[in-house]
Short mmCIF file of C-alpha atoms in Angstrom, two decimals:
data_model
loop_
_atom_site.label_atom_id
_atom_site.label_comp_id
_atom_site.label_asym_id
_atom_site.label_seq_id
_atom_site.Cartn_x
_atom_site.Cartn_y
_atom_site.Cartn_z
CA MET A 2 -13.09 -9.61 -17.91
CA ALA A 3 -11.85 -9.49 -14.40
CA TYR A 4 -9.50 -12.13 -13.10
CA GLY A 5 -8.45 -12.99 -9.58
CA LYS A 6 -10.25 -12.28 -6.36
CA ILE A 7 -11.93 -8.83 -5.99
CA LEU A 8 -10.22 -7.08 -3.06
CA LYS A 9 -11.68 -3.60 -3.07
CA ILE A 10 -14.22 -1.38 -4.86
CA GLU A 11 -14.12 2.41 -4.51
CA GLU A 12 -15.92 5.32 -5.97
CA PHE A 13 -13.83 8.50 -6.73
CA GLY A 14 -15.24 11.43 -8.67
CA ASN A 15 -16.50 10.20 -12.03
CA TYR A 16 -14.92 6.78 -11.63
CA TYR A 17 -15.21 3.45 -9.99
CA LEU A 18 -11.99 1.63 -9.04
CA ILE A 19 -11.92 -2.14 -8.77
CA GLY A 20 -8.87 -3.88 -7.28
CA GLY A 21 -8.40 -7.58 -8.06
CA SER A 22 -5.70 -9.89 -6.70
CA ASP A 23 -3.49 -9.03 -9.69
CA ILE A 24 -5.09 -6.06 -11.39
CA LEU A 25 -6.54 -2.64 -10.90
CA TYR A 26 -9.44 -1.48 -13.16
CA ILE A 27 -10.71 2.14 -13.48
CA PHE A 28 -14.19 2.41 -15.00
CA HIS A 29 -16.11 5.57 -15.98
CA LYS A 30 -19.39 5.77 -14.14
CA ASN A 31 -21.20 5.03 -17.47
CA GLY A 32 -19.56 1.54 -17.28
CA THR A 33 -16.80 1.93 -19.97
CA LEU A 34 -13.29 0.96 -19.05
CA ALA A 35 -11.03 4.05 -18.53
CA ASN A 36 -7.85 2.13 -17.73
CA PHE A 37 -6.32 -0.84 -16.08
CA LEU A 38 -2.89 -1.80 -14.68
CA GLU A 39 -1.64 -5.32 -13.79
CA ILE A 40 -0.17 -5.35 -10.35
CA PRO A 41 1.08 -8.72 -9.04
CA MET A 42 -0.38 -9.57 -5.71
CA LEU A 43 -2.16 -6.25 -5.28
CA SER A 44 -3.08 -5.70 -1.56
CA ASP A 45 -4.67 -2.25 -1.44
CA PHE A 46 -4.88 1.18 -3.13
CA THR A 47 -5.88 4.68 -2.24
CA VAL A 48 -6.59 7.79 -4.34
CA PHE A 49 -4.62 10.82 -3.11
CA GLU A 50 -5.35 14.14 -5.05
CA ASN A 51 -4.60 13.31 -8.76
CA THR A 52 -2.72 10.21 -8.02
CA ILE A 53 -3.36 6.58 -6.94
CA VAL A 54 -1.05 4.73 -4.54
CA VAL A 55 -1.06 0.92 -4.63
CA SER A 56 0.50 -1.62 -2.39
CA SER A 57 1.44 -5.26 -3.07
CA TYR A 58 2.19 -8.40 -1.17
CA SER A 59 4.93 -9.07 -3.66
CA GLN A 60 8.53 -9.11 -2.42
CA GLN A 61 10.09 -8.91 -5.85
CA PHE A 62 9.90 -5.15 -6.59
CA PRO A 63 9.30 -1.83 -4.82
CA ASN A 64 5.84 -2.78 -3.61
CA ILE A 65 4.53 0.68 -2.96
CA ARG A 66 3.99 2.63 -6.17
CA CYS A 67 2.31 5.90 -7.13
CA TYR A 68 0.60 6.51 -10.37
CA THR A 69 -1.11 9.42 -12.12
CA PHE A 70 -4.93 9.14 -11.95
CA PRO A 71 -6.67 8.03 -14.16
CA GLU A 72 -3.75 7.72 -16.70
CA LEU A 73 -1.74 5.31 -14.55
CA LYS A 74 1.80 6.76 -15.37
CA LEU A 75 4.37 5.74 -12.76
CA LEU A 76 5.35 8.71 -10.67
CA TRP A 77 7.44 7.09 -7.87
CA GLU A 78 8.13 3.92 -5.99
CA PHE A 79 8.84 3.16 -2.29
CA GLU A 80 10.68 0.04 -1.21
CA PRO A 81 10.15 -0.77 2.38
CA LYS A 82 13.00 -2.61 4.13
CA MET A 83 13.47 -4.71 7.16
CA LYS A 84 16.15 -6.95 8.65
CA VAL A 85 15.49 -10.47 9.26
CA PHE A 86 17.52 -13.30 10.85
CA ASP A 87 17.34 -16.36 8.61
CA GLU A 88 17.80 -20.04 9.30
CA TYR A 89 21.59 -19.87 8.47
CA LEU A 90 21.98 -17.36 11.39
CA VAL A 91 22.69 -14.34 9.24
CA TRP A 92 21.02 -10.93 9.31
CA HIS A 93 19.99 -9.62 5.97
CA GLU A 94 17.70 -6.90 4.53
CA ILE A 95 14.42 -7.93 2.73
CA GLU A 96 11.48 -6.04 1.30
CA PRO A 97 8.38 -7.16 3.40
CA ARG A 98 4.93 -7.60 2.19
CA SER A 99 2.85 -4.46 2.15
CA TRP A 100 -0.53 -4.91 3.63
CA ARG A 101 -2.33 -1.61 3.73
CA VAL A 102 -2.06 1.89 2.12
CA LYS A 103 -4.43 4.77 3.07
CA LYS A 104 -4.74 8.53 2.64
CA ILE A 105 -4.40 10.36 5.97
CA ASP A 106 -4.70 14.04 5.95
CA ASN A 107 -2.00 15.27 3.42
CA TYR A 108 0.06 12.04 3.76
CA ILE A 109 -0.03 8.42 2.83
CA GLY A 110 0.07 5.67 5.58
CA VAL A 111 1.59 2.36 4.81
CA CYS A 112 1.63 -0.88 6.77
CA SER A 113 4.50 -2.95 5.57
CA GLY A 114 6.07 -5.90 7.40
CA TYR A 115 6.82 -4.80 11.01
CA SER A 116 6.71 -1.09 10.07
CA PHE A 117 4.18 1.68 9.76
CA TYR A 118 5.33 4.56 7.46
CA ILE A 119 4.01 8.04 6.87
CA LEU A 120 5.04 9.08 3.39
CA ASP A 121 4.61 12.57 1.82
CA LYS A 122 2.97 12.92 -1.64
CA ASN A 123 6.42 12.31 -3.18
CA GLY A 124 6.99 8.97 -1.46
CA ARG A 125 9.49 10.26 1.10
CA ILE A 126 9.36 8.99 4.67
CA ILE A 127 8.03 11.60 7.19
CA ASN A 128 7.71 9.26 10.09
CA GLN A 129 8.16 5.47 10.85
CA PHE A 130 7.02 3.20 13.65
CA ASP A 131 8.39 -0.36 14.16
CA ALA A 132 6.63 -3.13 15.92
CA GLU A 133 7.44 -6.70 16.94
CA ASN A 134 5.14 -8.33 14.37
CA ASP A 135 3.39 -7.55 11.09
CA LEU A 136 1.28 -4.44 11.09
CA TRP A 137 -1.81 -5.04 9.06
CA ASP A 138 -4.04 -1.98 9.34
CA PHE A 139 -4.43 1.42 10.84
CA ILE A 140 -6.82 4.28 11.61
CA LYS A 141 -6.16 7.80 12.72
CA LYS A 142 -8.61 9.07 15.38
CA ASP A 143 -8.01 12.78 16.42
CA SER A 144 -4.22 13.14 16.42
CA LYS A 145 -3.40 9.52 17.31
CA TYR A 146 -2.76 6.52 15.07
CA TYR A 147 -4.01 3.06 16.03
CA LEU A 148 -2.13 0.15 14.57
CA ALA A 149 -3.42 -3.41 14.32
CA SER A 150 -0.82 -6.18 14.35
CA GLN A 151 -0.74 -9.80 13.32
CA ASN A 152 -0.38 -11.00 16.94
CA GLY A 153 -3.59 -9.10 18.04
CA TYR A 154 -1.70 -6.13 19.69
CA ILE A 155 -3.07 -2.61 19.09
CA TYR A 156 -0.36 0.03 19.21
#
């Protein structure tokens, strides 16, 4: 039984993946459940080779995680960081919400807070772009990345 809002349905090889607001299901194409994983505040997922990378809106733990596919054994975690100026006039570092994760060529793209990260298959930062507002989504066209932000700007 599914719970939460269905966010995304993907077909990959012999499986269907269904991401709900707090859970990821992996079904065999014959309809039997292969595996599932509870992920608080799931925002997105992408299958990358023999792994699956998930993102979460949660700010309570490393919100980018990579698991084996379809076994769902944790391989690595990535914890985006950004500095914010709070109401007490103090700068401090937080983990922002992560909005989107996608496979791009041989890398993984992540929109998290005001930053766009390109990660290698081991979760290490290859490149980073910082904006003035939350970056929600992206596409790669030819050799350029187009980033959509919360305030309507396209970078």
